[in-house]
Short mmCIF file of C-alpha atoms in Angstrom, two decimals:
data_model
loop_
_atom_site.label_atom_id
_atom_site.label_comp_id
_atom_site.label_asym_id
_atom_site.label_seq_id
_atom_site.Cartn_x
_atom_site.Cartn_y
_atom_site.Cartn_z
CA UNK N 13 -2.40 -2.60 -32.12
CA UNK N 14 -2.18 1.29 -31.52
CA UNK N 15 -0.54 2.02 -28.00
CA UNK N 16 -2.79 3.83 -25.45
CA UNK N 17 -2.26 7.81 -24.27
CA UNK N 18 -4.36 8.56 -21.69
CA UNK N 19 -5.02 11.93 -20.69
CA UNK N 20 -3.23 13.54 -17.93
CA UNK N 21 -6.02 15.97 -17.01
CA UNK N 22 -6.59 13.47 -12.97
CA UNK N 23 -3.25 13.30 -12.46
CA UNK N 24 -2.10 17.26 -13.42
CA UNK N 25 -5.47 17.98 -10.62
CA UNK N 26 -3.76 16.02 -8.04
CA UNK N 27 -0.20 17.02 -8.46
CA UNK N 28 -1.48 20.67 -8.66
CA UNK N 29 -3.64 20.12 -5.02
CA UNK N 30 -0.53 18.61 -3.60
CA UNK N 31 1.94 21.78 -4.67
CA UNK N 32 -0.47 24.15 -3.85
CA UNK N 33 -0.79 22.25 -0.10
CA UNK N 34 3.06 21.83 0.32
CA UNK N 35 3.67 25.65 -0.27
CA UNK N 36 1.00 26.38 2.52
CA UNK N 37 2.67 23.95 4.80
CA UNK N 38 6.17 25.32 3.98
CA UNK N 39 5.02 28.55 4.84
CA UNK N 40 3.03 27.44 8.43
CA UNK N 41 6.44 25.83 9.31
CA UNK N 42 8.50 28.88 9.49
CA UNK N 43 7.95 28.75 13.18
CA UNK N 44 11.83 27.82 14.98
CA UNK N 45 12.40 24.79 15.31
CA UNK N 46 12.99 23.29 19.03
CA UNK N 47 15.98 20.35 17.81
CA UNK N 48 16.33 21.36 14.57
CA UNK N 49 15.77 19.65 10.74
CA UNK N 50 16.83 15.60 10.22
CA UNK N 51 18.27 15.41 6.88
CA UNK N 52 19.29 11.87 5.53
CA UNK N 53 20.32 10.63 2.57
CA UNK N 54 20.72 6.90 1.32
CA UNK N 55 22.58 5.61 -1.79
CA UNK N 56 22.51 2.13 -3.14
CA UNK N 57 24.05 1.55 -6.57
CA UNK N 58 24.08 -2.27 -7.77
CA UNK N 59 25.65 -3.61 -11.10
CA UNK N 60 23.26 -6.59 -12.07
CA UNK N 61 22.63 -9.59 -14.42
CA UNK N 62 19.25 -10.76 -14.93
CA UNK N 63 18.61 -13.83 -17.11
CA UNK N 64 14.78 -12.89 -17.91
CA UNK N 65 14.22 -8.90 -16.79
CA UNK N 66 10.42 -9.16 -18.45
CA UNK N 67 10.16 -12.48 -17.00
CA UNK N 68 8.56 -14.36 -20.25
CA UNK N 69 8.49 -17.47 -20.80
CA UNK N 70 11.28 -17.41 -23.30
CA UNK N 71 13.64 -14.73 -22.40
CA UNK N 72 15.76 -12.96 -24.95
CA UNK N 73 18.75 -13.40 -22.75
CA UNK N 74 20.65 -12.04 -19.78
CA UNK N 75 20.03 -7.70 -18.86
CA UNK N 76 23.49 -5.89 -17.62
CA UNK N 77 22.64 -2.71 -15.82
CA UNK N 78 23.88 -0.63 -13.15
CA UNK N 79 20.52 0.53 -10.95
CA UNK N 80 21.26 3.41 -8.35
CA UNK N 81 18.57 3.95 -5.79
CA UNK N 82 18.57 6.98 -4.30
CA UNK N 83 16.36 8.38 -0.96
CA UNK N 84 16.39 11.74 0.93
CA UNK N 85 14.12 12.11 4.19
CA UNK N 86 13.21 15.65 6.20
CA UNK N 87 12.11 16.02 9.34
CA UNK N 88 11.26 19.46 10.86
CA UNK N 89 9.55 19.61 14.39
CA UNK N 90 8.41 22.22 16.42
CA UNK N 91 6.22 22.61 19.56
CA UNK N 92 3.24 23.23 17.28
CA UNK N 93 3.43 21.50 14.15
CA UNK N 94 5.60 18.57 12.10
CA UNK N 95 6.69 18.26 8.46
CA UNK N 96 8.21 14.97 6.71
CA UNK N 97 9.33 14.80 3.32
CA UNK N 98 10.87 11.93 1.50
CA UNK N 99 12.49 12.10 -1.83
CA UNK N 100 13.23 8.30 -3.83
CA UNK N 101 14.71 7.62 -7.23
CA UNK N 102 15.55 4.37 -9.39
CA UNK N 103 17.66 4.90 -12.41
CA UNK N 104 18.85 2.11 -14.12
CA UNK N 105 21.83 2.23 -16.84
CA UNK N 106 23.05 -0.69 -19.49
CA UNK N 107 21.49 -3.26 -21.95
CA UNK N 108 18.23 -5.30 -22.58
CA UNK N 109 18.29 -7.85 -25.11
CA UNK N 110 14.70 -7.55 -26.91
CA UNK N 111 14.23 -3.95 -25.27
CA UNK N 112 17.39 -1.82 -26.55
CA UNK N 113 18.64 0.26 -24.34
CA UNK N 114 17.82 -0.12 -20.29
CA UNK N 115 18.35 3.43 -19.67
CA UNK N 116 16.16 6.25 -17.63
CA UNK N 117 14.70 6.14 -14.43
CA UNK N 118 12.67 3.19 -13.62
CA UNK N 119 10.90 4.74 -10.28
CA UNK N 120 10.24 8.07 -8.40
CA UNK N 121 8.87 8.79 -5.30
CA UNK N 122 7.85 12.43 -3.57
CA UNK N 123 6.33 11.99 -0.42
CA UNK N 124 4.93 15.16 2.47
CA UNK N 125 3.38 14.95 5.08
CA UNK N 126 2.53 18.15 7.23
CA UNK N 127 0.72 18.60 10.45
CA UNK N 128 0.12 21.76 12.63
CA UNK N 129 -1.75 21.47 16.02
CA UNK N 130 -3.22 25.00 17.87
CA UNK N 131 -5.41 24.84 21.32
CA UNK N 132 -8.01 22.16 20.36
CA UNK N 133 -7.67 22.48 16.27
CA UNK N 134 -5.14 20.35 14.27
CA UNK N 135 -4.75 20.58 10.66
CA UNK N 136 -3.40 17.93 8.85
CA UNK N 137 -1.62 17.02 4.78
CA UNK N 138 -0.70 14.38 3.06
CA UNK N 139 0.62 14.28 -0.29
CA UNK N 140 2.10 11.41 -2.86
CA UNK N 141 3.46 11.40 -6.10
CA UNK N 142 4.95 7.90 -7.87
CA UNK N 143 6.11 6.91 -10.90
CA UNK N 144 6.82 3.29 -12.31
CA UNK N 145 8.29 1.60 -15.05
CA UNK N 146 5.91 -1.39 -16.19
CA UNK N 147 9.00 -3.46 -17.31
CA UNK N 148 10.15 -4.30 -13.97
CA UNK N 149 6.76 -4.43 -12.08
CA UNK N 150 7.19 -5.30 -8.76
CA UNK N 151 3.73 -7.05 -7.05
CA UNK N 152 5.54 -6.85 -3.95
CA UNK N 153 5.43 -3.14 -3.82
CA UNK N 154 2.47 -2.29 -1.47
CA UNK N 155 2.07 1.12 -3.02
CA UNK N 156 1.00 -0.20 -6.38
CA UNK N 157 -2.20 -1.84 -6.65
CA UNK N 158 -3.43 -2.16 -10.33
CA UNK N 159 -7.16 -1.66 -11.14
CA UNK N 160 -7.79 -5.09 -12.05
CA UNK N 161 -5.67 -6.42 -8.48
CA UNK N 162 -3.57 -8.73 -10.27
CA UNK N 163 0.21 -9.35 -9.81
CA UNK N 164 0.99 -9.88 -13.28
CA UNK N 165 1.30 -7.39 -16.08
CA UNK N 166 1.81 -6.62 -19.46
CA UNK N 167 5.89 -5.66 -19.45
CA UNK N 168 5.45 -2.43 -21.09
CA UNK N 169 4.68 0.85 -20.07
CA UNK N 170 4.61 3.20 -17.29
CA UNK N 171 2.00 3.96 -14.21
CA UNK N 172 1.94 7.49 -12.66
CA UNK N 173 0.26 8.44 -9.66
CA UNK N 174 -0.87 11.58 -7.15
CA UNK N 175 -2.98 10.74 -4.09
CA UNK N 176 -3.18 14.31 -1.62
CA UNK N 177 -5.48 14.45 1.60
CA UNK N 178 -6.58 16.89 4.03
CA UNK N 179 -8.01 16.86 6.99
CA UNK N 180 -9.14 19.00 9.52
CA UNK N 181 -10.11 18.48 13.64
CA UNK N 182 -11.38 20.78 15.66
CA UNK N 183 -12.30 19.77 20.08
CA UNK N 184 -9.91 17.79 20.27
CA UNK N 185 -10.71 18.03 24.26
CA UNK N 186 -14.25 19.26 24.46
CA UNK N 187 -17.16 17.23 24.39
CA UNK N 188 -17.93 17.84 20.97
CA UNK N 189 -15.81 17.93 17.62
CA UNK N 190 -15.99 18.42 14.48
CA UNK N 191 -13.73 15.59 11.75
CA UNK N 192 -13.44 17.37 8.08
CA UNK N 193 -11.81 15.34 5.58
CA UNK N 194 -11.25 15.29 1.22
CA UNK N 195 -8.86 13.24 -0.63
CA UNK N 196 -8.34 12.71 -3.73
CA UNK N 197 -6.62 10.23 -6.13
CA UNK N 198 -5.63 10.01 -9.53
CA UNK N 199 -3.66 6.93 -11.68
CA UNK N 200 -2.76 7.01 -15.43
CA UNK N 201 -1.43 4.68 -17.52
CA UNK N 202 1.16 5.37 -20.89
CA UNK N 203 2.78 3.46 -23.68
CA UNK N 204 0.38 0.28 -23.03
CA UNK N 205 -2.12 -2.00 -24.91
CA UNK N 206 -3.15 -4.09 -21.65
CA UNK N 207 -6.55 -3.16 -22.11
CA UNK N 208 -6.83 -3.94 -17.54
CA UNK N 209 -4.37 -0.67 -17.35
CA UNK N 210 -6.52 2.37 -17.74
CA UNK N 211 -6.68 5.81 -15.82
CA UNK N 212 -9.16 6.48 -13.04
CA UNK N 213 -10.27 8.95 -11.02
CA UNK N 214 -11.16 9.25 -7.31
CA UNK N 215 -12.30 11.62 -5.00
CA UNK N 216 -13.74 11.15 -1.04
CA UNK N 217 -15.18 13.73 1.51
CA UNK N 218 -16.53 13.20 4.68
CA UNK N 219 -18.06 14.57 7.52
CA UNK N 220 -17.89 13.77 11.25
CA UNK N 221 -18.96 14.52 14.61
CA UNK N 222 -17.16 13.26 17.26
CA UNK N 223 -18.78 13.40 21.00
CA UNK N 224 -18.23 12.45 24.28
CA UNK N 225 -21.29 10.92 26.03
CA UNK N 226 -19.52 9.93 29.13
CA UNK N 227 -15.78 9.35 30.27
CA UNK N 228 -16.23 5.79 29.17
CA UNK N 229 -17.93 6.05 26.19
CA UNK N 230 -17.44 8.28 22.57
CA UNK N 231 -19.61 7.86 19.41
CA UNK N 232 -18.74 8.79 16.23
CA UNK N 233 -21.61 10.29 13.49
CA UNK N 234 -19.86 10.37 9.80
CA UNK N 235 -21.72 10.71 6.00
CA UNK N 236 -19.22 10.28 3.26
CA UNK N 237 -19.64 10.57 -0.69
CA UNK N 238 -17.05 9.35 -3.38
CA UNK N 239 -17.26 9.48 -6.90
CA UNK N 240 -14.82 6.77 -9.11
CA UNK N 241 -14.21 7.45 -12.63
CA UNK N 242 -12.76 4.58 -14.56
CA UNK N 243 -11.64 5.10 -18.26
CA UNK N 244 -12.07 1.26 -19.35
CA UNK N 245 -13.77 -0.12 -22.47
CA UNK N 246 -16.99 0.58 -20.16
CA UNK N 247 -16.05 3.73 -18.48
CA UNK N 248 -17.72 3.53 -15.57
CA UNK N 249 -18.46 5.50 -12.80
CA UNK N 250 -19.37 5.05 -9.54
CA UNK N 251 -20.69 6.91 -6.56
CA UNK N 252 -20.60 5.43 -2.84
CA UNK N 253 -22.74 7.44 -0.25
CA UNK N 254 -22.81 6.25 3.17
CA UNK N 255 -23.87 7.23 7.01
CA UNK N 256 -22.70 5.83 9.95
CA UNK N 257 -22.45 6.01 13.25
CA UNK N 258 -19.83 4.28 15.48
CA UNK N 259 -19.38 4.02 19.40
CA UNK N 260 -16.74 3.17 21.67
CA UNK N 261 -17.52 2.02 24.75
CA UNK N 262 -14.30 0.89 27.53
CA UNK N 263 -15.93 -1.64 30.12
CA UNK N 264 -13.94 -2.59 33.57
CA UNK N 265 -10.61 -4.41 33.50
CA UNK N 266 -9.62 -2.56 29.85
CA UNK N 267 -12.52 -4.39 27.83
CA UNK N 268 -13.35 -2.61 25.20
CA UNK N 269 -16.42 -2.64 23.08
CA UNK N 270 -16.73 -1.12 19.66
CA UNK N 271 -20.09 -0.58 17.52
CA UNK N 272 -21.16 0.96 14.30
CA UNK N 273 -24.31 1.06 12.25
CA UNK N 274 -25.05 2.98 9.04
CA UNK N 275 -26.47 2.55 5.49
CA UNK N 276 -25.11 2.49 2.34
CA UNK N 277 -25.98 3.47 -1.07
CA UNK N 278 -23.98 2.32 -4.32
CA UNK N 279 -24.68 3.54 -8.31
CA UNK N 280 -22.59 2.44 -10.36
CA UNK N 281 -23.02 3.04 -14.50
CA UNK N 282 -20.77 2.27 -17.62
CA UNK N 283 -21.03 5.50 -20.14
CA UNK N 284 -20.04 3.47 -22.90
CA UNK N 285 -22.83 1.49 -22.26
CA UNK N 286 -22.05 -2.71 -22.81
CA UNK N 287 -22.84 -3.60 -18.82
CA UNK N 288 -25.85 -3.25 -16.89
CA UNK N 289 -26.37 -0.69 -13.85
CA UNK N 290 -25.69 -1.75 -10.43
CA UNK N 291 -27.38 -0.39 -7.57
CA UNK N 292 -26.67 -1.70 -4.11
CA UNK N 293 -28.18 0.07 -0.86
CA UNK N 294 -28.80 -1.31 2.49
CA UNK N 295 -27.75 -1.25 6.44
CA UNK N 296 -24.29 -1.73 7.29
CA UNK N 297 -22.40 -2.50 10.47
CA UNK N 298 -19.90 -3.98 12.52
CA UNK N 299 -19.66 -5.21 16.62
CA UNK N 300 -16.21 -6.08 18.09
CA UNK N 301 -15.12 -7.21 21.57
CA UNK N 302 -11.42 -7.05 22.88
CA UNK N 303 -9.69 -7.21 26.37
CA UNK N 304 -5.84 -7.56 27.04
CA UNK N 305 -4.34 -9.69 28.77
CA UNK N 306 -1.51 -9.94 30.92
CA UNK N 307 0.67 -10.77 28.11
CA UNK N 308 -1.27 -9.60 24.88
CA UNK N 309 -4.64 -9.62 23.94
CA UNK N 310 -7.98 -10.89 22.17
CA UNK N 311 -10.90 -9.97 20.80
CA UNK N 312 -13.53 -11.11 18.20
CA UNK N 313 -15.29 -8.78 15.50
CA UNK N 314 -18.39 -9.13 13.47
CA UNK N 315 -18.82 -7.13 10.54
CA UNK N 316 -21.25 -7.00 7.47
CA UNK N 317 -20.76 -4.48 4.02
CA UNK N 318 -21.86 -3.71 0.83
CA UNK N 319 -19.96 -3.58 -2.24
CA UNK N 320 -20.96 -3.29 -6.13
CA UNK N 321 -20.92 -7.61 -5.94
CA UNK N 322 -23.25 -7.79 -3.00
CA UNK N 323 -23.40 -8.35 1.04
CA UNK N 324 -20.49 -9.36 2.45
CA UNK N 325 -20.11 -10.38 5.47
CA UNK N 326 -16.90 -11.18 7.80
CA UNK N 327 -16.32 -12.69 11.21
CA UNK N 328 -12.81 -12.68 13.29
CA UNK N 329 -11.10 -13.99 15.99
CA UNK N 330 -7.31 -12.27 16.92
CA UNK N 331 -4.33 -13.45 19.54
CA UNK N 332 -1.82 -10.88 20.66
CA UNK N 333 1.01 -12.30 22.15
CA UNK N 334 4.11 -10.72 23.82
CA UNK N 335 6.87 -11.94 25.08
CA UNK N 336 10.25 -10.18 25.47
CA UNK N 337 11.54 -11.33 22.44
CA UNK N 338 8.86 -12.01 20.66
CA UNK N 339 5.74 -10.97 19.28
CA UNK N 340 2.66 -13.37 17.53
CA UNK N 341 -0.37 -11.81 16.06
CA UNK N 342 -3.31 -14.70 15.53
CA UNK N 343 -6.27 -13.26 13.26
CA UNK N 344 -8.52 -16.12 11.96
CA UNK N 345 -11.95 -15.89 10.76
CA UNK N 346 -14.18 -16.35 7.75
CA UNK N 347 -16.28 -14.19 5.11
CA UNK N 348 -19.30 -15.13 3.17
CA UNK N 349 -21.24 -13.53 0.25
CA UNK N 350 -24.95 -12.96 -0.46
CA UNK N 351 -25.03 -16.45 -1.94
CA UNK N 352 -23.05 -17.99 1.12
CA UNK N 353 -20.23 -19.04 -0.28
CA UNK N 354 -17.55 -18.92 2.83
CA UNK N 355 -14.04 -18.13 2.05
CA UNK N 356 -11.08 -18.35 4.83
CA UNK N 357 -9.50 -15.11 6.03
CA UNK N 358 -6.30 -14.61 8.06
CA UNK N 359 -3.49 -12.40 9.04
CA UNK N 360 -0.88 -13.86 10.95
CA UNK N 361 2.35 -12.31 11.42
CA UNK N 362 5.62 -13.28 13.92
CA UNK N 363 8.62 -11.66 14.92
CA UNK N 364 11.80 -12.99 16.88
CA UNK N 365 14.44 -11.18 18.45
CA UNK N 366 17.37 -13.70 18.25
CA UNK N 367 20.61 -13.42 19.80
CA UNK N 368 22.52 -13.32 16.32
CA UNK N 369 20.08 -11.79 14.47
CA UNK N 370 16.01 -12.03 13.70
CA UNK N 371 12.92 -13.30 12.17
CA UNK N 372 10.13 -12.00 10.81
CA UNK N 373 7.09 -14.08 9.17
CA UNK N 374 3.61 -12.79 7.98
CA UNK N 375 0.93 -14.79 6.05
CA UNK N 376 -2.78 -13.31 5.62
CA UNK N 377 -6.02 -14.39 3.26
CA UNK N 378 -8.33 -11.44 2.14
CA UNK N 379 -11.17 -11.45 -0.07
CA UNK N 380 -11.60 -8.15 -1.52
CA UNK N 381 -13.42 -6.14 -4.51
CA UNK N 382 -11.58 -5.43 -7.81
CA UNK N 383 -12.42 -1.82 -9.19
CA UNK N 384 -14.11 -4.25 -11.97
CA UNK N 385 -16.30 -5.49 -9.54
CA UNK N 386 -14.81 -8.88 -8.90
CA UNK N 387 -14.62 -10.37 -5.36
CA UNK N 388 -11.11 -11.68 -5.51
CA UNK N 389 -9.13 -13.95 -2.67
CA UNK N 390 -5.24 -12.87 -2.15
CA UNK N 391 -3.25 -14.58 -0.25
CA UNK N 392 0.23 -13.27 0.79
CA UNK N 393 2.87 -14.82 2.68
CA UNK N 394 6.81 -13.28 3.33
CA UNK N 395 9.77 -14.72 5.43
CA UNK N 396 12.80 -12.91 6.11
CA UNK N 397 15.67 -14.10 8.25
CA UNK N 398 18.79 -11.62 8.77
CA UNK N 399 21.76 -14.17 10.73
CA UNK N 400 24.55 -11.51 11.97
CA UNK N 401 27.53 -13.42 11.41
CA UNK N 402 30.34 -11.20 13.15
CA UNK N 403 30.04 -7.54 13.93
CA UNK N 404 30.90 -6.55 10.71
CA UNK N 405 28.79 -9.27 8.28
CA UNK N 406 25.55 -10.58 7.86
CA UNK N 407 23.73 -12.90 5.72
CA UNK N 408 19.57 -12.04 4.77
CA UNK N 409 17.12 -14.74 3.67
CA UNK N 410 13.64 -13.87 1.86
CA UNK N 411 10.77 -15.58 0.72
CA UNK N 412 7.95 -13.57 -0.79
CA UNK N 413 4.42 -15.52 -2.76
CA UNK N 414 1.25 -13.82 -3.47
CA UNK N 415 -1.43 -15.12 -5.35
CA UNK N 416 -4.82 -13.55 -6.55
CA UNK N 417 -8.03 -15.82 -7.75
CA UNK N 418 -11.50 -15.04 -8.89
CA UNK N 419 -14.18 -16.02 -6.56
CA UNK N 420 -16.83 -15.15 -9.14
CA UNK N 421 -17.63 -15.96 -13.04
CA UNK N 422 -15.35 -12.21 -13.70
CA UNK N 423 -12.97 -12.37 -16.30
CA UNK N 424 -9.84 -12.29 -13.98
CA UNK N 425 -7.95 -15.41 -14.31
CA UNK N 426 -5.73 -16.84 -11.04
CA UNK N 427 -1.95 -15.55 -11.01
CA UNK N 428 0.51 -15.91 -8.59
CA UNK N 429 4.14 -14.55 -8.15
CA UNK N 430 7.00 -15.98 -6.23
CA UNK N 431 10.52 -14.35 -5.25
CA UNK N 432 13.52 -15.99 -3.01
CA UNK N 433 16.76 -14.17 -2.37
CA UNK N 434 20.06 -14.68 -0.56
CA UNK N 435 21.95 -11.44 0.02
CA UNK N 436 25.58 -11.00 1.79
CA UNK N 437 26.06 -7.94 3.71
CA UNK N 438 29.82 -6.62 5.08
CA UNK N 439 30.15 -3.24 6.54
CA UNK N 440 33.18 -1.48 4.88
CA UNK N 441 33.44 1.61 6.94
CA UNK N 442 31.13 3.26 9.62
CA UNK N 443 28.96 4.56 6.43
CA UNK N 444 29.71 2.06 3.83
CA UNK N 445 28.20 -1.38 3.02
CA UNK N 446 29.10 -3.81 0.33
CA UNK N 447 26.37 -6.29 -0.84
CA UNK N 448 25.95 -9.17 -3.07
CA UNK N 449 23.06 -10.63 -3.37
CA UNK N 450 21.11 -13.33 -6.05
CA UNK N 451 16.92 -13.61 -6.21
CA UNK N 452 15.22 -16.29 -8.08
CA UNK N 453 11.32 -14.83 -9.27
CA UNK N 454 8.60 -17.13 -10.99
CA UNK N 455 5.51 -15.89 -12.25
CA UNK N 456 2.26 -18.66 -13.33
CA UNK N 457 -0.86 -16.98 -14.56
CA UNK N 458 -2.51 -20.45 -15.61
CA UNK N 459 -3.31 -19.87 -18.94
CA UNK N 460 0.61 -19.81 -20.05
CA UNK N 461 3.29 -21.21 -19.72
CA UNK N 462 4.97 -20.51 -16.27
CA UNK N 463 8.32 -17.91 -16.56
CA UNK N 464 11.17 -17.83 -14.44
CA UNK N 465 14.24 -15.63 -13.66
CA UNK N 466 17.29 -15.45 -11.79
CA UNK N 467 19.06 -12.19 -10.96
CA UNK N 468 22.78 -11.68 -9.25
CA UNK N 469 23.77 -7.95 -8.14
CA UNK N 470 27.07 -6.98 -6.84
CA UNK N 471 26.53 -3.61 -4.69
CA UNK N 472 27.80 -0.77 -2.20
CA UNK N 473 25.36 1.25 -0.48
CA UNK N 474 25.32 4.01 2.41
CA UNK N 475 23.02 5.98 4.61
CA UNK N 476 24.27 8.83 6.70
CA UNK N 477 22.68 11.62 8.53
CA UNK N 478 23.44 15.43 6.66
CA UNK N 479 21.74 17.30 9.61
CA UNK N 480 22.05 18.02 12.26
#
């Protein structure tokens, strides 16, 4: 089958929006600083084995390679206005048996962020450019999302992506404001026949008025439009207007009650024809109670939304608490369709201070809408334990499993991924750290045969500050 080139025509719009922004910003922060730039730098470099790097069911044989992971951060502050930049690179070096050759970079990263804040105005930018290879997909990385929301790929490939933002307040201490804000985003897809990996297109603006009705109380009146452009075997596009308005209202003893009611209208068509149109328009809202408590918080929320499969709607119950060293976060609740099907939601997360070392646990269930309008359930639980075993060692435990299923009669199958790893930490110097580490991954999409991997990395690293 004839490999895929999709045009670059999104992705060249957003990376031109986002260098056209940064120069602005770099010019508006010319202004003395008050402490000064924060330059860092961080350097990992890792010689690994990996028994299955595609993670097939029958693996070609073991991957030697020497990955370097580099990262540079900026921070520049002044009284008026703040500017972030973060620079990351993957580059990995050695032999594939099956692919050749493992050499070139494997991920990039160029982040900004930009903010300037005069009288009762604040402007505000935010930019993003990524690059991944395919081969070594990661479903763990929270900044990749594929179209179709699996976890499991095709191993071939690359994904490219520019997401830039701006947004504009003005009152930001009068009684009335005004909330002005356009993003857009833009994902391509090369050297792939998964026909689920195909560019698209997005772009969102909204309008909002923000006012003050009392000192208690502040409503919220937004309209937003987005148009999605998908370049699947059905091309479809998709337009999302909607009106809202939200209010805020803080009763005695820190209560705090939040409202919003609006309407909104989905069109969705596929150019190449092959699917019918969907049209979904109606009243949206949400109503939400929560009050803290000496040592945390709780609250319940009520919500109800339309998306291209329907109504959906969503109640929750959450449990803050605090303790000195410790923090829970309870969120239970439920979410049903048009048809009333009920599906569990949660997001539960822990954290332990210990006195040699700490823990961290999260778990959550979320039922969301695939840009191929599939209501899928994900469910996505992580442990990590770090044990500090003298002032100069430590040992880290991870667990890591996400699975996605189909809720509907769609075409995407269940799939779910699974990593544990064991790394061994020793500080060499004040800057330098040596590591070795081993991960075991599994990946089961149910239709065949489950794969497996096991990957061993011997590594020094370091992170120092350049300036000031």
């Amino acid at each position: 089958m004839a490999r895929r080139r999709s045009s670059p025509r999104g992705l060249a719009a957003g990376l031109c929006a986002a260098g056209s922004l940064l120069g602005g910003a770099g010019a508006l922060a010319q202004e003395p600083a008050e402490s000064g730039p924060r330059l860092t730098f961080d350097l990992d470099t890792r010689l690994v084995a990996n028994d299955n790097l595609d993670l097939v069911a029958d693996p070609p044989g073991t991957a030697t390679y020497l990955e370097t992971r580099l990262g540079l951060g900026l921070v520049s502050e002044t009284r008026l206005s703040r500017l972030e930049l973060d620079l990351g690179a993957v580059t990995r070096t050695g032999d594939a048996p099956g692919d050749g050759d493992l050499n070139g970079l494997g991920e990039a990263d160029l982040r900004v962020a930009y903010s300037r804040e005069v009288a009762t105005s604040r402007l505000s930018f935010d930019g993003r450019v990524a690059y991944r290879d395919l081969d070594v997909f990661d479903p763990f990385d929270d900044t990749v999302e594929l179209p179709d929301g699996s976890v499991v790929t095709e191993k071939a490939g690359q994904r490219r992506s520019a997401v830039a933002g701006i947004t504009l307040e003005t009152g930001l201490t009068a009684p009335l404001g005004l909330v002005l804000d356009l993003r857009r985003e833009a994902t391509e897809f090369t050297d792939t026949t998964d026909p689920d990996l195909y560019d698209t297109r997005e772009t969102r603006a909204s309008v909002g008025l923000r006012m003050t009705l009392t000192p208690a109380t502040e409503g919220v009146l937004e309209v937003s439009r987005s148009l999605y452009r998908a370049e699947d075997t059905l091309r479809r596009e998709r337009e999302r207007r909607a009106a809202r308005f939200d209010i805020t209202h803080e009763l005695s003893g820190g209560t705090v009650l939040e409202a919003s009611l609006g309407v909104t209208d989905i069109d969705e068509i596929a150019r190449a024809g092959g699917a019918p149109r969907i049209e979904e328009n109606g009243f949206t809202g949400s109503l939400g109670l929560s009050r803290p408590l000496p040592l945390g918080s709780i609250g319940i929320s009520a919500a109800t939304a339309l998306e291209t499969t329907g109504r959906r709607n969503t109640l929750n119950l959450e449990r803050v608490i605090v303790r000195p060293n410790a923090e829970l976060r309870l969120g239970l609740g439920v979410s049903s369709d048009e048809d009333g099907e009920i599906e569990p939601v949660a997001d539960i997360a822990y954290a332990l201070d210990l006195p040699t070392g700490a823990l961290e646990a999260s778990l959550s269930q979320s039922v969301t809408t695939s840009d191929e309008d599939e209501d899928l359930s994900r469910l996505r639980a992580s442990l990590n334990y770090v044990h500090d075993i003298n002032a100069l060692s430590r040992l880290s435990l991870g667990a890591d499993y996400v699975s996605v299923s189909d809720l509907g009669a769609g075409s995407a199958g269940d799939e779910e991924r699974a990593t544990l790893s064991v790394t061994y930490s020793r500080d060499i110097t004040r800057d330098w750290s040596l590591d070795l580490g081993y991960s075991h991954d599994r990946e089961d999409t149910g239709t065949t045969r489950a794969a497996s991997g096991n990957r061993v990395f011997l590594g020094l690293s370091r992170s120092f500050t350049i300036l000031p």
